[in-house]
PDB file of C-alpha atoms in Angstrom:
ATOM      1  CA  MET A  20     246.639 165.058 -61.478  1.00 46.00           C
ATOM      2  CA  SER A  21     250.038 164.010 -60.123  1.00 44.00           C
ATOM      3  CA  THR A  22     250.499 160.655 -58.368  1.00 40.00           C
ATOM      4  CA  PHE A  23     251.473 162.971 -55.053  1.00 36.00           C
ATOM      5  CA  LYS A  24     248.293 164.462 -55.398  1.00 36.00           C
ATOM      6  CA  LEU A  25     246.160 161.398 -55.387  1.00 36.00           C
ATOM      7  CA  LEU A  26     247.228 159.930 -52.654  1.00 34.00           C
ATOM      8  CA  ALA A  27     247.870 162.509 -50.400  1.00 35.00           C
ATOM      9  CA  GLY A  28     244.025 163.558 -51.337  1.00 37.00           C
ATOM     10  CA  ARG A  29     242.746 159.141 -50.363  1.00 36.00           C
ATOM     11  CA  LEU A  30     245.135 159.110 -47.088  1.00 32.00           C
ATOM     12  CA  SER A  31     242.614 162.715 -46.426  1.00 33.00           C
ATOM     13  CA  GLY A  32     239.553 159.624 -45.533  1.00 36.00           C
ATOM     14  CA  LEU A  33     241.730 157.864 -42.868  1.00 36.00           C
ATOM     15  CA  ILE A  34     239.364 158.095 -40.297  1.00 36.00           C
ATOM     16  CA  ILE A  35     239.287 155.615 -37.403  1.00 35.00           C
ATOM     17  CA  THR A  36     236.331 154.957 -35.149  1.00 37.00           C
ATOM     18  CA  GLY A  37     237.258 152.658 -32.238  1.00 39.00           C
ATOM     19  CA  ALA A  38     238.965 149.074 -33.296  1.00 44.00           C
ATOM     20  CA  ALA A  39     237.462 149.328 -36.573  1.00 50.00           C
ATOM     21  CA  THR A  40     238.236 151.374 -39.497  1.00 46.00           C
ATOM     22  CA  LEU A  41     236.131 152.820 -41.718  1.00 46.00           C
ATOM     23  CA  ILE A  42     238.291 154.569 -45.314  1.00 44.00           C
ATOM     24  CA  ALA A  43     236.388 157.054 -47.417  1.00 45.00           C
ATOM     25  CA  ALA A  44     237.963 159.918 -49.667  1.00 41.00           C
ATOM     26  CA  PRO A  45     236.089 163.295 -48.855  1.00 38.00           C
ATOM     27  CA  LEU A  46     234.229 165.273 -51.900  1.00 34.00           C
ATOM     28  CA  SER A  47     237.028 167.452 -51.907  1.00 29.00           C
ATOM     29  CA  ALA A  48     239.571 164.648 -53.292  1.00 31.00           C
ATOM     30  CA  TYR A  49     238.136 163.930 -56.272  1.00 28.00           C
ATOM     31  CA  GLY A  50     237.724 167.934 -57.086  1.00 28.00           C
ATOM     32  CA  ASP A  51     233.886 167.195 -56.066  1.00 29.00           C
ATOM     33  CA  ALA A  52     232.665 169.900 -52.996  1.00 27.00           C
ATOM     34  CA  GLU A  53     229.162 169.604 -54.057  1.00 28.00           C
ATOM     35  CA  SER A  54     226.858 166.379 -55.097  1.00 29.00           C
ATOM     36  CA  VAL A  55     227.918 164.444 -58.504  1.00 29.00           C
ATOM     37  CA  ARG A  56     225.910 164.075 -61.271  1.00 30.00           C
ATOM     38  CA  ALA A  57     224.753 160.254 -62.906  1.00 32.00           C
ATOM     39  CA  ASP A  58     227.263 158.493 -64.767  1.00 32.00           C
ATOM     40  CA  SER A  59     226.827 155.448 -66.615  1.00 31.00           C
ATOM     41  CA  GLY A  60     229.714 153.013 -64.842  1.00 37.00           C
ATOM     42  CA  THR A  61     232.050 151.369 -66.358  1.00 37.00           C
ATOM     43  CA  ALA A  62     230.521 147.718 -67.460  1.00 40.00           C
ATOM     44  CA  ALA A  63     227.759 146.820 -69.576  1.00 37.00           C
ATOM     45  CA  GLY A  64     224.104 146.205 -67.903  1.00 37.00           C
ATOM     46  CA  HIS A  65     225.583 148.033 -64.604  1.00 43.00           C
ATOM     47  CA  ALA A  66     223.262 150.876 -63.103  1.00 43.00           C
ATOM     48  CA  ALA A  67     223.821 154.206 -63.589  1.00 42.00           C
ATOM     49  CA  LEU A  68     225.084 156.407 -60.442  1.00 42.00           C
ATOM     50  CA  PRO A  69     223.112 159.038 -59.273  1.00 43.00           C
ATOM     51  CA  GLY A  70     224.437 161.913 -57.121  1.00 43.00           C
ATOM     52  CA  LEU A  71     225.708 161.557 -53.568  1.00 44.00           C
ATOM     53  CA  ALA A  72     223.343 161.605 -50.637  1.00 44.00           C
ATOM     54  CA  SER A  73     224.181 164.768 -48.917  1.00 43.00           C
ATOM     55  CA  GLY A  74     223.715 163.770 -44.859  1.00 48.00           C
ATOM     56  CA  SER A  75     222.636 160.195 -45.566  1.00 73.00           C
ATOM     57  CA  ARG A  76     224.392 159.008 -42.221  1.00 88.00           C
ATOM     58  CA  TRP A  77     225.829 155.872 -42.974  1.00 94.00           C
ATOM     59  CA  GLY A  78     228.688 154.365 -40.786  1.00 93.00           C
ATOM     60  CA  ILE A  79     230.185 151.643 -38.043  1.00 94.00           C
ATOM     61  CA  ILE A  80     227.697 150.994 -35.502  1.00 94.00           C
ATOM     62  CA  GLY A  81     230.364 151.269 -33.032  1.00 92.00           C
ATOM     63  CA  ARG A  82     228.087 149.243 -29.718  1.00 93.00           C
ATOM     64  CA  ASN A  83     227.307 146.514 -32.336  1.00 94.00           C
ATOM     65  CA  THR A  84     231.007 145.932 -33.296  1.00 94.00           C
ATOM     66  CA  LEU A  85     233.988 144.022 -31.577  1.00 93.00           C
ATOM     67  CA  GLY A  86     237.491 144.047 -32.305  1.00 93.00           C
ATOM     68  CA  GLY A  87     239.092 144.842 -34.627  1.00 91.00           C
ATOM     69  CA  PRO A  88     237.480 144.677 -38.483  1.00 94.00           C
ATOM     70  CA  ASN A  89     237.300 147.136 -40.864  1.00 92.00           C
ATOM     71  CA  ALA A  90     234.832 148.571 -43.162  1.00 92.00           C
ATOM     72  CA  VAL A  91     236.108 149.844 -46.207  1.00 89.00           C
ATOM     73  CA  LEU A  92     234.659 152.183 -48.847  1.00 95.00           C
ATOM     74  CA  ARG A  93     236.439 151.360 -51.974  1.00 95.00           C
ATOM     75  CA  GLU A  94     237.226 150.658 -55.647  1.00 94.00           C
ATOM     76  CA  GLY A  95     235.993 147.238 -56.786  1.00 94.00           C
ATOM     77  CA  PRO A  96     236.492 144.447 -56.187  1.00 95.00           C
ATOM     78  CA  TYR A  97     236.368 143.533 -59.543  1.00 94.00           C
ATOM     79  CA  GLY A  98     235.381 139.469 -60.377  1.00 93.00           C
ATOM     80  CA  ARG A  99     236.719 137.052 -62.436  1.00 87.00           C
ATOM     81  CA  THR A 100     234.784 134.594 -65.383  1.00 82.00           C
ATOM     82  CA  GLY A 101     235.700 132.261 -67.425  1.00 79.00           C
ATOM     83  CA  THR A 102     239.115 131.822 -67.823  1.00 81.00           C
ATOM     84  CA  ALA A 103     240.894 135.035 -68.321  1.00 83.00           C
ATOM     85  CA  PHE A 104     243.542 136.435 -65.199  1.00 88.00           C
ATOM     86  CA  ALA A 105     242.260 139.325 -65.674  1.00 91.00           C
ATOM     87  CA  ALA A 106     239.384 141.025 -62.762  1.00 90.00           C
ATOM     88  CA  THR A 107     237.274 142.727 -65.098  1.00 86.00           C
ATOM     89  CA  GLU A 108     233.542 141.778 -63.437  1.00 91.00           C
ATOM     90  CA  ALA A 109     232.785 145.767 -61.489  1.00 92.00           C
ATOM     91  CA  PRO A 110     230.632 145.967 -58.602  1.00 95.00           C
ATOM     92  CA  PRO A 111     227.069 145.464 -59.346  1.00 94.00           C
ATOM     93  CA  TYR A 112     226.475 149.551 -59.337  1.00 94.00           C
ATOM     94  CA  GLY A 113     229.069 152.087 -60.113  1.00 91.00           C
ATOM     95  CA  GLN A 114     233.070 151.188 -59.531  1.00 93.00           C
ATOM     96  CA  GLY A 115     232.925 150.794 -55.737  1.00 96.00           C
ATOM     97  CA  SER A 116     231.511 149.052 -52.960  1.00 97.00           C
ATOM     98  CA  LEU A 117     232.012 148.549 -49.197  1.00 97.00           C
ATOM     99  CA  GLY A 118     234.770 146.318 -47.906  1.00 96.00           C
ATOM    100  CA  VAL A 119     234.414 144.197 -45.549  1.00 96.00           C
ATOM    101  CA  ILE A 120     237.266 142.174 -43.210  1.00 95.00           C
ATOM    102  CA  VAL A 121     236.467 140.064 -40.361  1.00 95.00           C
ATOM    103  CA  GLY A 122     240.253 139.061 -39.107  1.00 91.00           C
ATOM    104  CA  SER A 123     239.041 136.502 -36.557  1.00 92.00           C
ATOM    105  CA  GLY A 124     236.121 134.506 -35.244  1.00 91.00           C
ATOM    106  CA  ASN A 125     236.019 136.803 -31.891  1.00 93.00           C
ATOM    107  CA  ASP A 126     235.471 139.750 -34.579  1.00 94.00           C
ATOM    108  CA  LYS A 127     232.191 141.540 -35.332  1.00 95.00           C
ATOM    109  CA  ILE A 128     231.182 144.071 -37.576  1.00 95.00           C
ATOM    110  CA  ALA A 129     228.006 145.975 -38.041  1.00 96.00           C
ATOM    111  CA  PHE A 130     227.677 148.860 -40.451  1.00 96.00           C
ATOM    112  CA  GLY A 131     224.530 150.219 -41.450  1.00 96.00           C
ATOM    113  CA  ASN A 132     221.794 153.312 -40.690  1.00 97.00           C
ATOM    114  CA  GLU A 133     220.789 154.803 -37.701  1.00 96.00           C
ATOM    115  CA  THR A 134     218.564 157.499 -39.018  1.00 96.00           C
ATOM    116  CA  ILE A 135     216.899 156.778 -42.142  1.00 95.00           C
ATOM    117  CA  PHE A 136     214.463 153.698 -41.300  1.00 97.00           C
ATOM    118  CA  ALA A 137     213.817 154.350 -37.670  1.00 97.00           C
ATOM    119  CA  ASP A 138     210.193 153.884 -37.296  1.00 97.00           C
ATOM    120  CA  ASP A 139     209.640 152.033 -40.358  1.00 97.00           C
ATOM    121  CA  ARG A 140     207.362 149.155 -40.411  1.00 97.00           C
ATOM    122  CA  LEU A 141     208.535 145.639 -40.724  1.00 98.00           C
ATOM    123  CA  SER A 142     205.261 145.082 -42.701  1.00 97.00           C
ATOM    124  CA  SER A 143     205.917 147.570 -44.866  1.00 97.00           C
ATOM    125  CA  ILE A 144     209.432 146.155 -46.185  1.00 98.00           C
ATOM    126  CA  GLY A 145     208.285 144.419 -49.716  1.00 97.00           C
ATOM    127  CA  THR A 146     212.299 143.895 -51.045  1.00 98.00           C
ATOM    128  CA  LEU A 147     215.252 143.805 -49.558  1.00 98.00           C
ATOM    129  CA  ARG A 148     218.319 142.335 -51.306  1.00 97.00           C
ATOM    130  CA  TYR A 149     221.803 142.702 -51.697  1.00 98.00           C
ATOM    131  CA  TRP A 150     224.826 141.923 -53.665  1.00 98.00           C
ATOM    132  CA  VAL A 151     228.062 139.731 -51.743  1.00 98.00           C
ATOM    133  CA  PHE A 152     231.985 139.246 -53.018  1.00 97.00           C
ATOM    134  CA  ALA A 153     233.446 136.863 -51.024  1.00 96.00           C
ATOM    135  CA  GLY A 154     237.158 137.629 -51.966  1.00 94.00           C
ATOM    136  CA  VAL A 155     238.064 133.632 -51.078  1.00 91.00           C
ATOM    137  CA  ASP A 156     239.719 130.726 -52.362  1.00 90.00           C
ATOM    138  CA  SER A 157     237.271 128.391 -51.129  1.00 91.00           C
ATOM    139  CA  LEU A 158     233.773 129.435 -49.234  1.00 92.00           C
ATOM    140  CA  ALA A 159     234.266 126.085 -47.144  1.00 93.00           C
ATOM    141  CA  GLY A 160     233.484 127.185 -43.412  1.00 92.00           C
ATOM    142  CA  VAL A 161     233.281 131.060 -44.415  1.00 94.00           C
ATOM    143  CA  SER A 162     229.936 132.655 -43.112  1.00 95.00           C
ATOM    144  CA  LEU A 163     228.250 135.520 -45.347  1.00 97.00           C
ATOM    145  CA  PRO A 164     227.785 139.172 -43.761  1.00 97.00           C
ATOM    146  CA  THR A 165     224.043 139.131 -43.142  1.00 97.00           C
ATOM    147  CA  ILE A 166     221.230 141.955 -43.447  1.00 98.00           C
ATOM    148  CA  THR A 167     220.334 142.720 -39.138  1.00 98.00           C
ATOM    149  CA  ILE A 168     217.522 144.887 -39.020  1.00 98.00           C
ATOM    150  CA  GLU A 169     216.901 146.456 -34.499  1.00 98.00           C
ATOM    151  CA  ALA A 170     213.485 146.550 -34.295  1.00 98.00           C
ATOM    152  CA  ASP A 171     210.760 147.092 -31.286  1.00 98.00           C
ATOM    153  CA  PRO A 172     208.930 143.796 -32.161  1.00 97.00           C
ATOM    154  CA  ASN A 173     205.544 144.843 -30.508  1.00 96.00           C
ATOM    155  CA  VAL A 174     205.009 141.340 -29.244  1.00 92.00           C
ATOM    156  CA  GLY A 175     205.376 139.943 -26.003  1.00 88.00           C
ATOM    157  CA  THR A 176     207.356 142.259 -23.260  1.00 90.00           C
ATOM    158  CA  ALA A 177     210.415 142.730 -24.726  1.00 92.00           C
ATOM    159  CA  GLU A 178     210.976 146.208 -26.452  1.00 95.00           C
ATOM    160  CA  TYR A 179     213.786 144.824 -28.702  1.00 97.00           C
ATOM    161  CA  THR A 180     215.296 142.062 -30.996  1.00 97.00           C
ATOM    162  CA  SER A 181     217.687 141.972 -34.185  1.00 97.00           C
ATOM    163  CA  LEU A 182     216.246 139.960 -36.710  1.00 98.00           C
ATOM    164  CA  VAL A 183     218.964 138.521 -39.051  1.00 98.00           C
ATOM    165  CA  TYR A 184     218.889 137.385 -42.478  1.00 98.00           C
ATOM    166  CA  VAL A 185     221.097 134.517 -42.796  1.00 97.00           C
ATOM    167  CA  PRO A 186     222.739 134.331 -46.682  1.00 97.00           C
ATOM    168  CA  ASP A 187     224.663 130.939 -45.579  1.00 96.00           C
ATOM    169  CA  SER A 188     221.271 128.725 -45.103  1.00 95.00           C
ATOM    170  CA  SER A 189     218.478 130.156 -47.211  1.00 98.00           C
ATOM    171  CA  THR A 190     218.195 128.502 -50.447  1.00 97.00           C
ATOM    172  CA  SER A 191     216.814 129.831 -53.990  1.00 97.00           C
ATOM    173  CA  PRO A 192     215.451 132.370 -55.397  1.00 98.00           C
ATOM    174  CA  SER A 193     216.338 134.230 -51.904  1.00 98.00           C
ATOM    175  CA  ALA A 194     220.668 132.576 -52.288  1.00 98.00           C
ATOM    176  CA  PRO A 195     222.068 131.932 -56.008  1.00 97.00           C
ATOM    177  CA  ALA A 196     221.679 127.817 -56.276  1.00 95.00           C
ATOM    178  CA  THR A 197     225.871 127.636 -56.123  1.00 94.00           C
ATOM    179  CA  ARG A 198     227.182 130.271 -54.023  1.00 94.00           C
ATOM    180  CA  THR A 199     230.764 130.934 -55.838  1.00 94.00           C
ATOM    181  CA  PRO A 200     233.600 133.763 -54.062  1.00 94.00           C
ATOM    182  CA  ASN A 201     235.748 135.773 -56.082  1.00 94.00           C
ATOM    183  CA  VAL A 202     232.335 137.005 -57.917  1.00 95.00           C
ATOM    184  CA  TRP A 203     229.295 139.289 -57.509  1.00 97.00           C
ATOM    185  CA  GLN A 204     226.172 136.942 -56.311  1.00 97.00           C
ATOM    186  CA  GLN A 205     222.667 138.631 -55.561  1.00 98.00           C
ATOM    187  CA  TYR A 206     220.525 137.867 -52.090  1.00 98.00           C
ATOM    188  CA  ASP A 207     216.958 138.391 -51.817  1.00 98.00           C
ATOM    189  CA  ALA A 208     216.056 139.048 -47.824  1.00 98.00           C
ATOM    190  CA  SER A 209     212.210 139.193 -49.256  1.00 98.00           C
ATOM    191  CA  ALA A 210     212.082 135.980 -51.404  1.00 98.00           C
ATOM    192  CA  THR A 211     210.791 132.795 -50.444  1.00 97.00           C
ATOM    193  CA  GLY A 212     214.059 130.190 -49.667  1.00 97.00           C
ATOM    194  CA  SER A 213     214.861 133.647 -47.491  1.00 98.00           C
ATOM    195  CA  ARG A 214     215.770 132.681 -43.623  1.00 98.00           C
ATOM    196  CA  TRP A 215     215.549 134.989 -40.799  1.00 98.00           C
ATOM    197  CA  TYR A 216     215.201 134.687 -36.979  1.00 98.00           C
ATOM    198  CA  ALA A 217     214.816 136.835 -34.210  1.00 98.00           C
ATOM    199  CA  THR A 218     217.183 137.393 -31.311  1.00 97.00           C
ATOM    200  CA  GLY A 219     216.185 137.496 -27.602  1.00 96.00           C
ATOM    201  CA  ALA A 220     212.597 135.958 -26.214  1.00 95.00           C
ATOM    202  CA  THR A 221     211.577 137.117 -29.581  1.00 97.00           C
ATOM    203  CA  GLY A 222     212.302 134.737 -31.734  1.00 97.00           C
ATOM    204  CA  PRO A 223     211.080 131.860 -29.405  1.00 96.00           C
ATOM    205  CA  ALA A 224     207.564 133.999 -29.382  1.00 96.00           C
ATOM    206  CA  ILE A 225     207.066 133.493 -32.924  1.00 97.00           C
ATOM    207  CA  GLY A 226     208.996 129.981 -33.575  1.00 96.00           C
ATOM    208  CA  CYS A 227     211.819 131.855 -35.794  1.00 97.00           C
ATOM    209  CA  THR A 228     214.849 131.241 -34.254  1.00 97.00           C
ATOM    210  CA  GLN A 229     218.606 130.641 -34.925  1.00 95.00           C
ATOM    211  CA  ALA A 230     218.176 127.471 -34.622  1.00 96.00           C
ATOM    212  CA  THR A 231     215.041 127.128 -36.350  1.00 97.00           C
ATOM    213  CA  PRO A 232     214.654 130.153 -39.041  1.00 97.00           C
ATOM    214  CA  CYS A 233     211.673 131.260 -40.825  1.00 97.00           C
ATOM    215  CA  SER A 234     211.126 132.900 -44.115  1.00 98.00           C
ATOM    216  CA  PHE A 235     210.743 136.945 -44.737  1.00 98.00           C
ATOM    217  CA  ALA A 236     206.959 136.816 -44.973  1.00 98.00           C
ATOM    218  CA  ASP A 237     206.185 134.167 -42.138  1.00 97.00           C
ATOM    219  CA  LEU A 238     208.914 136.772 -39.812  1.00 98.00           C
ATOM    220  CA  LYS A 239     206.320 139.844 -40.929  1.00 98.00           C
ATOM    221  CA  THR A 240     202.848 138.176 -40.580  1.00 97.00           C
ATOM    222  CA  ARG A 241     204.152 137.085 -36.677  1.00 97.00           C
ATOM    223  CA  LEU A 242     205.499 140.313 -35.981  1.00 98.00           C
ATOM    224  CA  PRO A 243     202.581 142.353 -37.935  1.00 97.00           C
ATOM    225  CA  ASN A 244     203.509 145.469 -35.554  1.00 97.00           C
ATOM    226  CA  ALA A 245     207.362 145.688 -35.572  1.00 98.00           C
ATOM    227  CA  VAL A 246     208.894 148.933 -36.216  1.00 98.00           C
ATOM    228  CA  VAL A 247     212.668 149.265 -37.129  1.00 98.00           C
ATOM    229  CA  SER A 248     213.850 150.734 -34.331  1.00 97.00           C
ATOM    230  CA  LEU A 249     217.638 151.648 -33.741  1.00 96.00           C
ATOM    231  CA  SER A 250     219.263 150.431 -37.191  1.00 97.00           C
ATOM    232  CA  LEU A 251     219.360 148.518 -40.846  1.00 98.00           C
ATOM    233  CA  GLY A 252     222.386 147.310 -42.458  1.00 97.00           C
ATOM    234  CA  PHE A 253     225.052 144.940 -42.321  1.00 97.00           C
ATOM    235  CA  SER A 254     226.482 142.922 -40.013  1.00 96.00           C
ATOM    236  CA  LYS A 255     229.235 139.687 -39.952  1.00 96.00           C
ATOM    237  CA  GLY A 256     230.692 137.910 -36.917  1.00 89.00           C
ATOM    238  CA  ARG A 257     230.994 136.172 -34.252  1.00 91.00           C
ATOM    239  CA  ASP A 258     231.304 133.592 -36.511  1.00 92.00           C
ATOM    240  CA  ASN A 259     234.426 132.654 -38.836  1.00 93.00           C
ATOM    241  CA  PRO A 260     236.556 135.567 -40.662  1.00 93.00           C
ATOM    242  CA  PHE A 261     235.718 136.380 -44.008  1.00 95.00           C
ATOM    243  CA  VAL A 262     237.106 139.532 -46.379  1.00 96.00           C
ATOM    244  CA  GLY A 263     235.478 140.534 -49.040  1.00 96.00           C
ATOM    245  CA  ALA A 264     232.862 143.195 -50.031  1.00 97.00           C
ATOM    246  CA  VAL A 265     228.818 144.377 -50.162  1.00 98.00           C
ATOM    247  CA  ASP A 266     226.875 146.306 -52.257  1.00 97.00           C
ATOM    248  CA  GLY A 267     223.537 147.319 -54.137  1.00 97.00           C
ATOM    249  CA  LEU A 268     221.160 147.171 -50.597  1.00 97.00           C
ATOM    250  CA  GLN A 269     217.829 147.714 -51.745  1.00 97.00           C
ATOM    251  CA  VAL A 270     214.893 148.482 -49.714  1.00 97.00           C
ATOM    252  CA  ASN A 271     211.604 148.759 -51.633  1.00 97.00           C
ATOM    253  CA  ASN A 272     212.263 151.019 -54.464  1.00 95.00           C
ATOM    254  CA  ARG A 273     215.657 152.739 -53.178  1.00 95.00           C
ATOM    255  CA  VAL A 274     218.937 151.046 -54.064  1.00 96.00           C
ATOM    256  CA  PHE A 275     222.380 152.302 -52.177  1.00 96.00           C
ATOM    257  CA  ASP A 276     225.334 152.024 -53.697  1.00 96.00           C
ATOM    258  CA  PHE A 277     228.700 152.030 -51.651  1.00 96.00           C
ATOM    259  CA  GLU A 278     230.887 153.852 -53.026  1.00 95.00           C
ATOM    260  CA  PHE A 279     234.855 155.018 -52.572  1.00 93.00           C
ATOM    261  CA  SER A 280     233.559 158.567 -52.413  1.00 90.00           C
ATOM    262  CA  GLY A 281     230.317 157.962 -50.283  1.00 93.00           C
ATOM    263  CA  VAL A 282     226.885 156.439 -50.633  1.00 94.00           C
ATOM    264  CA  ARG A 283     224.565 157.269 -53.083  1.00 93.00           C
ATOM    265  CA  THR A 284     220.985 156.221 -53.328  1.00 92.00           C
ATOM    266  CA  ARG A 285     219.127 156.044 -56.598  1.00 89.00           C
ATOM    267  CA  SER A 286     215.625 154.460 -57.722  1.00 89.00           C
ATOM    268  CA  ALA A 287     215.428 150.840 -58.164  1.00 87.00           C
ATOM    269  CA  ARG A 288     215.125 150.077 -61.828  1.00 75.00           C
TER     270      ARG A 288
END
């Protein structure tokens, strides 16, 4: 394929949604009009790719997005380990990820799925993990993307709350013992050491606020009848700028693999 044709195929996937930008290539850009077969990826130990999920409905959540951030279905990024100049550490699944750029503390991006998790009970979520790549020289003063669940708490009179995992204050084994930039690191939002809070009146009612967060186990205990309402996904902002990526969101036995050509769904190992 000529360089011109490849470039034209990639540029054809530019979509602008409000102030936020989502870049993705259509399957036809690579000649695949239908779901594709699994492949083995490029790095030893990295998971095989299943077929592209048809109608998976992942995207920017416009009502929760502010300013001019963007979310990019992209190739890479590749991390650096050791002293080598070349970036060779592939994303945890396949060759791509969801790139996230938040340019200022006034911006906020929300990216998730507003369909497939609706009405799932919070208590039914046993495993909730994801990978983060922080493409910065230093993590000092940098807050990482969070997992956010929009929910009906079914506690008190409130009918809406956002349940937010805070990777920055979580501890091992929920978060890496040492946060490192420019490499892929996994965060387990469902593990011991996790820190969560609920927004609105629900937080103070159950004792899980931003000032006094609780673990995921405690959150589920204090919200026994809560259900996912509007969405489950990632968010970043409004706090400080960020450039990086997320990948491999695992919800129970499903892993959502973000690739340049779309979001793939595979069974967890």
